[in-house]
């Protein structure tokens, strides 16, 4: 997610191939050696932090050495509410929001018109993104990252774990009280399990309407 007024087109392009990425206003600030400093806000778990620190930022700075990236990390989005309020106030007052780029679930920022609109012209890999995914955010951010969710089990208690969703659902019904998952409200594996089951059982047209916020005619 890149906020309105930011000069950071290159980072958005490089990262787009890889939740939601949006850009913030204010523009990259002058850095050492005549370059520019880009401020990045990352919301999520430590694996997301490591992805940026160990892969995305080093790769970007190798490709764009005139930029220096500083990252602010909010574990599990603890600072998201205050950050969103500050960003909204900054855009309203046409002042520096403090971030150039955000990785996190900041849908409200996009739908409120606070972020730069994305297109294939400023995010090259957008051509590889299903256009329906841009509808809920009014084209103001880019889905660029996915996670794999795996099951944990005790091999002594479950020597032959199911390997498919159908097998898992059959096992759950046959073993009441022995399967659990995180609350969907916490995101991560809990949400992934619920959405996977819904994707399997909900008619495709209804699933599209739920995921994009559009209504059938």
PDB file of C-alpha atoms in Angstrom:
ATOM      1  CA  UNK A   1       0.000   0.000   0.000  1.00  0.00           C
ATOM      2  CA  UNK A   2       1.595   3.280  -1.075  1.00  0.00           C
ATOM      3  CA  UNK A   3       0.065   6.471   0.253  1.00  0.00           C
ATOM      4  CA  UNK A   4      -0.856   9.425  -1.883  1.00  0.00           C
ATOM      5  CA  UNK A   5       2.018  11.737  -2.675  1.00  0.00           C
ATOM      6  CA  UNK A   6       4.774   9.171  -2.239  1.00  0.00           C
ATOM      7  CA  UNK A   7       7.630   9.063  -4.730  1.00  0.00           C
ATOM      8  CA  UNK A   8       8.268   5.369  -4.166  1.00  0.00           C
ATOM      9  CA  UNK A   9       7.244   3.659  -7.380  1.00  0.00           C
ATOM     10  CA  UNK A  10      10.185   1.291  -7.658  1.00  0.00           C
ATOM     11  CA  UNK A  11       9.671  -0.560  -4.394  1.00  0.00           C
ATOM     12  CA  UNK A  12       6.035  -1.217  -5.197  1.00  0.00           C
ATOM     13  CA  UNK A  13       7.009  -2.666  -8.562  1.00  0.00           C
ATOM     14  CA  UNK A  14       9.662  -4.979  -7.158  1.00  0.00           C
ATOM     15  CA  UNK A  15       7.593  -6.163  -4.217  1.00  0.00           C
ATOM     16  CA  UNK A  16       4.392  -6.757  -6.131  1.00  0.00           C
ATOM     17  CA  UNK A  17       5.595 -10.083  -7.442  1.00  0.00           C
ATOM     18  CA  UNK A  18       5.851 -11.433  -4.098  1.00  0.00           C
ATOM     19  CA  UNK A  19      -1.788  -9.624   2.212  1.00  0.00           C
ATOM     20  CA  UNK A  20      -1.821  -6.241   0.876  1.00  0.00           C
ATOM     21  CA  UNK A  21       0.846  -3.787  -0.170  1.00  0.00           C
ATOM     22  CA  UNK A  22      -0.037  -0.123  -0.354  1.00  0.00           C
ATOM     23  CA  UNK A  23       1.820   3.150  -0.550  1.00  0.00           C
ATOM     24  CA  UNK A  24       1.640   6.278   1.582  1.00  0.00           C
ATOM     25  CA  UNK A  25       1.929   9.980   0.923  1.00  0.00           C
ATOM     26  CA  UNK A  26       4.717  12.332   1.805  1.00  0.00           C
ATOM     27  CA  UNK A  27       7.345  10.880  -0.491  1.00  0.00           C
ATOM     28  CA  UNK A  28      10.671   9.287   0.249  1.00  0.00           C
ATOM     29  CA  UNK A  29      12.929  11.516   2.315  1.00  0.00           C
ATOM     30  CA  UNK A  30      16.520  12.471   1.481  1.00  0.00           C
ATOM     31  CA  UNK A  31      19.070   9.933   2.659  1.00  0.00           C
ATOM     32  CA  UNK A  32      22.821   9.650   3.018  1.00  0.00           C
ATOM     33  CA  UNK A  33      24.930  10.150  -0.072  1.00  0.00           C
ATOM     34  CA  UNK A  34      22.222  12.006  -1.953  1.00  0.00           C
ATOM     35  CA  UNK A  35      19.891   8.988  -2.021  1.00  0.00           C
ATOM     36  CA  UNK A  36      16.442   8.625  -0.554  1.00  0.00           C
ATOM     37  CA  UNK A  37      15.152   6.922   2.570  1.00  0.00           C
ATOM     38  CA  UNK A  38      11.991   4.857   2.292  1.00  0.00           C
ATOM     39  CA  UNK A  39       9.980   4.164   5.436  1.00  0.00           C
ATOM     40  CA  UNK A  40       8.176   0.841   5.501  1.00  0.00           C
ATOM     41  CA  UNK A  41       5.546  -0.273   8.030  1.00  0.00           C
ATOM     42  CA  UNK A  42       5.116  -4.044   8.338  1.00  0.00           C
ATOM     43  CA  UNK A  43       2.273  -5.654  10.255  1.00  0.00           C
ATOM     44  CA  UNK A  44       2.215  -9.390  10.913  1.00  0.00           C
ATOM     45  CA  UNK A  45       4.144 -12.275  12.394  1.00  0.00           C
ATOM     46  CA  UNK A  46       7.893 -12.720  12.589  1.00  0.00           C
ATOM     47  CA  UNK A  47       7.939 -14.685   9.332  1.00  0.00           C
ATOM     48  CA  UNK A  48       6.704 -11.566   7.547  1.00  0.00           C
ATOM     49  CA  UNK A  49       9.359  -9.476   9.270  1.00  0.00           C
ATOM     50  CA  UNK A  50      12.034 -11.956   8.205  1.00  0.00           C
ATOM     51  CA  UNK A  51      10.751 -11.949   4.616  1.00  0.00           C
ATOM     52  CA  UNK A  52      11.271  -8.206   4.393  1.00  0.00           C
ATOM     53  CA  UNK A  53      14.539  -8.042   6.340  1.00  0.00           C
ATOM     54  CA  UNK A  54      16.248 -11.007   4.736  1.00  0.00           C
ATOM     55  CA  UNK A  55      14.876 -11.052   1.193  1.00  0.00           C
ATOM     56  CA  UNK A  56      12.751  -8.173  -0.079  1.00  0.00           C
ATOM     57  CA  UNK A  57      14.625  -5.180   1.304  1.00  0.00           C
ATOM     58  CA  UNK A  58      18.128  -6.478   0.415  1.00  0.00           C
ATOM     59  CA  UNK A  59      16.906  -7.425  -3.069  1.00  0.00           C
ATOM     60  CA  UNK A  60      15.315  -4.026  -3.593  1.00  0.00           C
ATOM     61  CA  UNK A  61      18.377  -2.113  -2.406  1.00  0.00           C
ATOM     62  CA  UNK A  62      20.630  -4.144  -4.698  1.00  0.00           C
ATOM     63  CA  UNK A  63      18.387  -3.222  -7.626  1.00  0.00           C
ATOM     64  CA  UNK A  64      17.834   0.381  -6.475  1.00  0.00           C
ATOM     65  CA  UNK A  65      20.988   1.405  -4.551  1.00  0.00           C
ATOM     66  CA  UNK A  66      19.897   5.047  -4.407  1.00  0.00           C
ATOM     67  CA  UNK A  67      17.295   4.048  -1.794  1.00  0.00           C
ATOM     68  CA  UNK A  68      17.736   3.168   1.870  1.00  0.00           C
ATOM     69  CA  UNK A  69      14.832   1.311   3.490  1.00  0.00           C
ATOM     70  CA  UNK A  70      13.955   1.661   7.164  1.00  0.00           C
ATOM     71  CA  UNK A  71      11.359  -0.719   8.545  1.00  0.00           C
ATOM     72  CA  UNK A  72       8.952  -0.328  11.467  1.00  0.00           C
ATOM     73  CA  UNK A  73       7.540  -3.698  12.534  1.00  0.00           C
ATOM     74  CA  UNK A  74       4.273  -4.195  14.419  1.00  0.00           C
ATOM     75  CA  UNK A  75       3.992  -7.777  15.624  1.00  0.00           C
ATOM     76  CA  UNK A  76       0.486  -9.139  15.035  1.00  0.00           C
ATOM     77  CA  UNK A  77      -0.628  -5.616  14.098  1.00  0.00           C
ATOM     78  CA  UNK A  78      -0.553  -4.254  17.650  1.00  0.00           C
ATOM     79  CA  UNK A  79      -0.027  -0.710  16.350  1.00  0.00           C
ATOM     80  CA  UNK A  80      -2.333  -0.906  13.320  1.00  0.00           C
ATOM     81  CA  UNK A  81      -5.215   1.082  14.814  1.00  0.00           C
ATOM     82  CA  UNK A  82      -3.095   4.042  15.870  1.00  0.00           C
ATOM     83  CA  UNK A  83      -1.104   3.919  12.644  1.00  0.00           C
ATOM     84  CA  UNK A  84      -4.275   3.962  10.546  1.00  0.00           C
ATOM     85  CA  UNK A  85      -5.646   6.935  12.497  1.00  0.00           C
ATOM     86  CA  UNK A  86      -2.388   8.831  12.084  1.00  0.00           C
ATOM     87  CA  UNK A  87      -2.241   8.100   8.356  1.00  0.00           C
ATOM     88  CA  UNK A  88      -5.813   9.251   7.848  1.00  0.00           C
ATOM     89  CA  UNK A  89      -5.141  12.491   9.682  1.00  0.00           C
ATOM     90  CA  UNK A  90      -1.983  13.070   7.659  1.00  0.00           C
ATOM     91  CA  UNK A  91      -3.740  12.618   4.329  1.00  0.00           C
ATOM     92  CA  UNK A  92      -6.580  14.901   5.439  1.00  0.00           C
ATOM     93  CA  UNK A  93      -4.104  17.597   6.457  1.00  0.00           C
ATOM     94  CA  UNK A  94      -1.825  17.021   3.463  1.00  0.00           C
ATOM     95  CA  UNK A  95       1.121  16.295   5.748  1.00  0.00           C
ATOM     96  CA  UNK A  96       3.759  13.574   5.910  1.00  0.00           C
ATOM     97  CA  UNK A  97       2.149  10.339   7.172  1.00  0.00           C
ATOM     98  CA  UNK A  98       5.489   8.950   8.328  1.00  0.00           C
ATOM     99  CA  UNK A  99       5.337   5.864   6.077  1.00  0.00           C
ATOM    100  CA  UNK A 100       5.919   5.483   2.367  1.00  0.00           C
ATOM    101  CA  UNK A 101       4.804   1.873   2.105  1.00  0.00           C
ATOM    102  CA  UNK A 102       2.650  -0.456   4.216  1.00  0.00           C
ATOM    103  CA  UNK A 103       2.423  -4.231   4.330  1.00  0.00           C
ATOM    104  CA  UNK A 104      -0.712  -5.090   6.272  1.00  0.00           C
ATOM    105  CA  UNK A 105      -4.478  -5.381   6.311  1.00  0.00           C
ATOM    106  CA  UNK A 106      -5.156  -1.669   5.801  1.00  0.00           C
ATOM    107  CA  UNK A 107      -8.181  -2.042   3.548  1.00  0.00           C
ATOM    108  CA  UNK A 108      -9.826   1.042   5.055  1.00  0.00           C
ATOM    109  CA  UNK A 109      -6.921   3.199   3.920  1.00  0.00           C
ATOM    110  CA  UNK A 110      -7.392   2.051   0.331  1.00  0.00           C
ATOM    111  CA  UNK A 111     -11.176   2.334   0.271  1.00  0.00           C
ATOM    112  CA  UNK A 112     -10.960   5.796   1.859  1.00  0.00           C
ATOM    113  CA  UNK A 113      -8.862   7.034  -1.056  1.00  0.00           C
ATOM    114  CA  UNK A 114      -5.747   7.577   1.044  1.00  0.00           C
ATOM    115  CA  UNK A 115      -3.496   5.388  -1.095  1.00  0.00           C
ATOM    116  CA  UNK A 116      -2.082   5.611  -4.576  1.00  0.00           C
ATOM    117  CA  UNK A 117      -4.117   3.769  -7.189  1.00  0.00           C
ATOM    118  CA  UNK A 118      -2.280   0.872  -8.776  1.00  0.00           C
ATOM    119  CA  UNK A 119      -2.194  -0.166 -12.398  1.00  0.00           C
ATOM    120  CA  UNK A 120       0.079  -2.138 -14.687  1.00  0.00           C
ATOM    121  CA  UNK A 121       1.775   1.179 -15.468  1.00  0.00           C
ATOM    122  CA  UNK A 122       3.136   1.625 -11.926  1.00  0.00           C
ATOM    123  CA  UNK A 123       3.096  -2.009 -10.716  1.00  0.00           C
ATOM    124  CA  UNK A 124       4.406  -4.146 -13.546  1.00  0.00           C
ATOM    125  CA  UNK A 125       3.315  -7.507 -12.140  1.00  0.00           C
ATOM    126  CA  UNK A 126      -0.267  -6.371 -11.645  1.00  0.00           C
ATOM    127  CA  UNK A 127      -1.022  -8.075 -14.941  1.00  0.00           C
ATOM    128  CA  UNK A 128      -0.577 -11.363 -13.077  1.00  0.00           C
ATOM    129  CA  UNK A 129      -3.167 -10.484 -10.406  1.00  0.00           C
ATOM    130  CA  UNK A 130      -6.818 -11.493 -10.705  1.00  0.00           C
ATOM    131  CA  UNK A 131      -8.640  -8.163 -11.218  1.00  0.00           C
ATOM    132  CA  UNK A 132     -11.407  -9.279  -8.833  1.00  0.00           C
ATOM    133  CA  UNK A 133      -8.914  -9.070  -5.959  1.00  0.00           C
ATOM    134  CA  UNK A 134      -8.555  -5.319  -6.514  1.00  0.00           C
ATOM    135  CA  UNK A 135     -12.297  -4.638  -6.222  1.00  0.00           C
ATOM    136  CA  UNK A 136     -12.541  -4.695  -2.374  1.00  0.00           C
ATOM    137  CA  UNK A 137      -9.705  -2.143  -2.113  1.00  0.00           C
ATOM    138  CA  UNK A 138     -10.862   0.092  -4.967  1.00  0.00           C
ATOM    139  CA  UNK A 139      -7.575  -0.504  -6.751  1.00  0.00           C
ATOM    140  CA  UNK A 140      -5.660   1.170  -3.934  1.00  0.00           C
ATOM    141  CA  UNK A 141      -3.397  -1.711  -2.908  1.00  0.00           C
ATOM    142  CA  UNK A 142      -1.824  -4.900  -4.211  1.00  0.00           C
ATOM    143  CA  UNK A 143      -2.114  -8.474  -2.912  1.00  0.00           C
ATOM    144  CA  UNK A 144       1.475  -9.671  -3.078  1.00  0.00           C
ATOM    145  CA  UNK A 145       2.142 -12.323  -0.441  1.00  0.00           C
ATOM    146  CA  UNK A 146       0.659 -15.669   0.518  1.00  0.00           C
ATOM    147  CA  UNK A 147       1.278 -18.111   3.348  1.00  0.00           C
ATOM    148  CA  UNK A 148       1.103 -21.876   3.582  1.00  0.00           C
ATOM    149  CA  UNK A 149      -0.847 -23.311   6.504  1.00  0.00           C
ATOM    150  CA  UNK A 150       0.049 -26.783   7.732  1.00  0.00           C
ATOM    151  CA  UNK A 151      -1.421 -29.119  10.330  1.00  0.00           C
ATOM    152  CA  UNK A 152       0.378 -30.091  13.511  1.00  0.00           C
ATOM    153  CA  UNK A 153      -0.344 -33.508  14.960  1.00  0.00           C
ATOM    154  CA  UNK A 154       1.005 -36.090  17.397  1.00  0.00           C
ATOM    155  CA  UNK A 155       2.138 -39.073  15.346  1.00  0.00           C
ATOM    156  CA  UNK A 156       1.584 -41.387  18.331  1.00  0.00           C
ATOM    157  CA  UNK A 157      -2.082 -40.425  18.501  1.00  0.00           C
ATOM    158  CA  UNK A 158      -2.595 -39.956  14.759  1.00  0.00           C
ATOM    159  CA  UNK A 159      -0.245 -42.379  12.983  1.00  0.00           C
ATOM    160  CA  UNK A 160      -1.930 -41.865   9.595  1.00  0.00           C
ATOM    161  CA  UNK A 161      -3.039 -38.211   9.322  1.00  0.00           C
ATOM    162  CA  UNK A 162      -5.367 -37.203   6.479  1.00  0.00           C
ATOM    163  CA  UNK A 163      -3.664 -35.694   3.468  1.00  0.00           C
ATOM    164  CA  UNK A 164      -6.630 -34.005   1.777  1.00  0.00           C
ATOM    165  CA  UNK A 165      -9.373 -31.633   2.918  1.00  0.00           C
ATOM    166  CA  UNK A 166     -12.025 -34.301   2.324  1.00  0.00           C
ATOM    167  CA  UNK A 167      -9.992 -36.724   4.392  1.00  0.00           C
ATOM    168  CA  UNK A 168      -9.569 -34.172   7.155  1.00  0.00           C
ATOM    169  CA  UNK A 169     -13.300 -33.409   7.313  1.00  0.00           C
ATOM    170  CA  UNK A 170     -14.052 -37.120   7.448  1.00  0.00           C
ATOM    171  CA  UNK A 171     -11.508 -37.561  10.255  1.00  0.00           C
ATOM    172  CA  UNK A 172     -12.974 -34.631  12.227  1.00  0.00           C
ATOM    173  CA  UNK A 173     -16.473 -36.105  12.065  1.00  0.00           C
ATOM    174  CA  UNK A 174     -15.173 -39.518  13.099  1.00  0.00           C
ATOM    175  CA  UNK A 175     -13.138 -38.091  15.997  1.00  0.00           C
ATOM    176  CA  UNK A 176     -15.287 -35.467  17.767  1.00  0.00           C
ATOM    177  CA  UNK A 177     -13.383 -33.154  20.081  1.00  0.00           C
ATOM    178  CA  UNK A 178      -9.946 -34.138  18.762  1.00  0.00           C
ATOM    179  CA  UNK A 179      -9.437 -31.401  16.165  1.00  0.00           C
ATOM    180  CA  UNK A 180      -9.018 -27.720  16.887  1.00  0.00           C
ATOM    181  CA  UNK A 181      -7.862 -24.570  15.127  1.00  0.00           C
ATOM    182  CA  UNK A 182      -7.168 -20.952  16.038  1.00  0.00           C
ATOM    183  CA  UNK A 183     -10.059 -18.518  16.163  1.00  0.00           C
ATOM    184  CA  UNK A 184     -10.706 -17.117  12.665  1.00  0.00           C
ATOM    185  CA  UNK A 185     -10.723 -13.650  14.258  1.00  0.00           C
ATOM    186  CA  UNK A 186      -6.977 -13.987  14.888  1.00  0.00           C
ATOM    187  CA  UNK A 187      -6.230 -14.598  11.218  1.00  0.00           C
ATOM    188  CA  UNK A 188      -3.599 -17.094  10.163  1.00  0.00           C
ATOM    189  CA  UNK A 189      -4.415 -20.789  10.276  1.00  0.00           C
ATOM    190  CA  UNK A 190      -7.856 -20.378  11.848  1.00  0.00           C
ATOM    191  CA  UNK A 191      -9.074 -18.069   9.108  1.00  0.00           C
ATOM    192  CA  UNK A 192      -7.379 -20.217   6.459  1.00  0.00           C
ATOM    193  CA  UNK A 193      -9.190 -23.341   7.646  1.00  0.00           C
ATOM    194  CA  UNK A 194     -12.611 -21.689   7.667  1.00  0.00           C
ATOM    195  CA  UNK A 195     -12.155 -20.012   4.279  1.00  0.00           C
ATOM    196  CA  UNK A 196     -10.868 -23.267   2.757  1.00  0.00           C
ATOM    197  CA  UNK A 197     -13.972 -25.133   3.912  1.00  0.00           C
ATOM    198  CA  UNK A 198     -16.175 -22.325   2.616  1.00  0.00           C
ATOM    199  CA  UNK A 199     -14.382 -22.315  -0.722  1.00  0.00           C
ATOM    200  CA  UNK A 200     -15.164 -26.008  -1.023  1.00  0.00           C
ATOM    201  CA  UNK A 201     -18.832 -25.832  -0.089  1.00  0.00           C
ATOM    202  CA  UNK A 202     -20.094 -22.383  -1.143  1.00  0.00           C
ATOM    203  CA  UNK A 203     -21.263 -21.976  -4.756  1.00  0.00           C
ATOM    204  CA  UNK A 204     -18.598 -20.147  -6.823  1.00  0.00           C
ATOM    205  CA  UNK A 205     -20.849 -17.160  -7.588  1.00  0.00           C
ATOM    206  CA  UNK A 206     -21.548 -16.616  -3.888  1.00  0.00           C
ATOM    207  CA  UNK A 207     -17.876 -17.036  -3.024  1.00  0.00           C
ATOM    208  CA  UNK A 208     -16.917 -14.346  -5.530  1.00  0.00           C
ATOM    209  CA  UNK A 209     -19.544 -12.002  -4.135  1.00  0.00           C
ATOM    210  CA  UNK A 210     -18.295 -12.521  -0.570  1.00  0.00           C
ATOM    211  CA  UNK A 211     -14.637 -12.020  -1.448  1.00  0.00           C
ATOM    212  CA  UNK A 212     -15.110  -8.943  -3.622  1.00  0.00           C
ATOM    213  CA  UNK A 213     -18.031  -7.241  -1.909  1.00  0.00           C
ATOM    214  CA  UNK A 214     -19.998  -7.167  -5.151  1.00  0.00           C
ATOM    215  CA  UNK A 215     -23.625  -8.188  -5.508  1.00  0.00           C
ATOM    216  CA  UNK A 216     -25.188 -10.384  -8.115  1.00  0.00           C
ATOM    217  CA  UNK A 217     -27.637  -8.913 -10.605  1.00  0.00           C
TER     218      UNK A 217
END
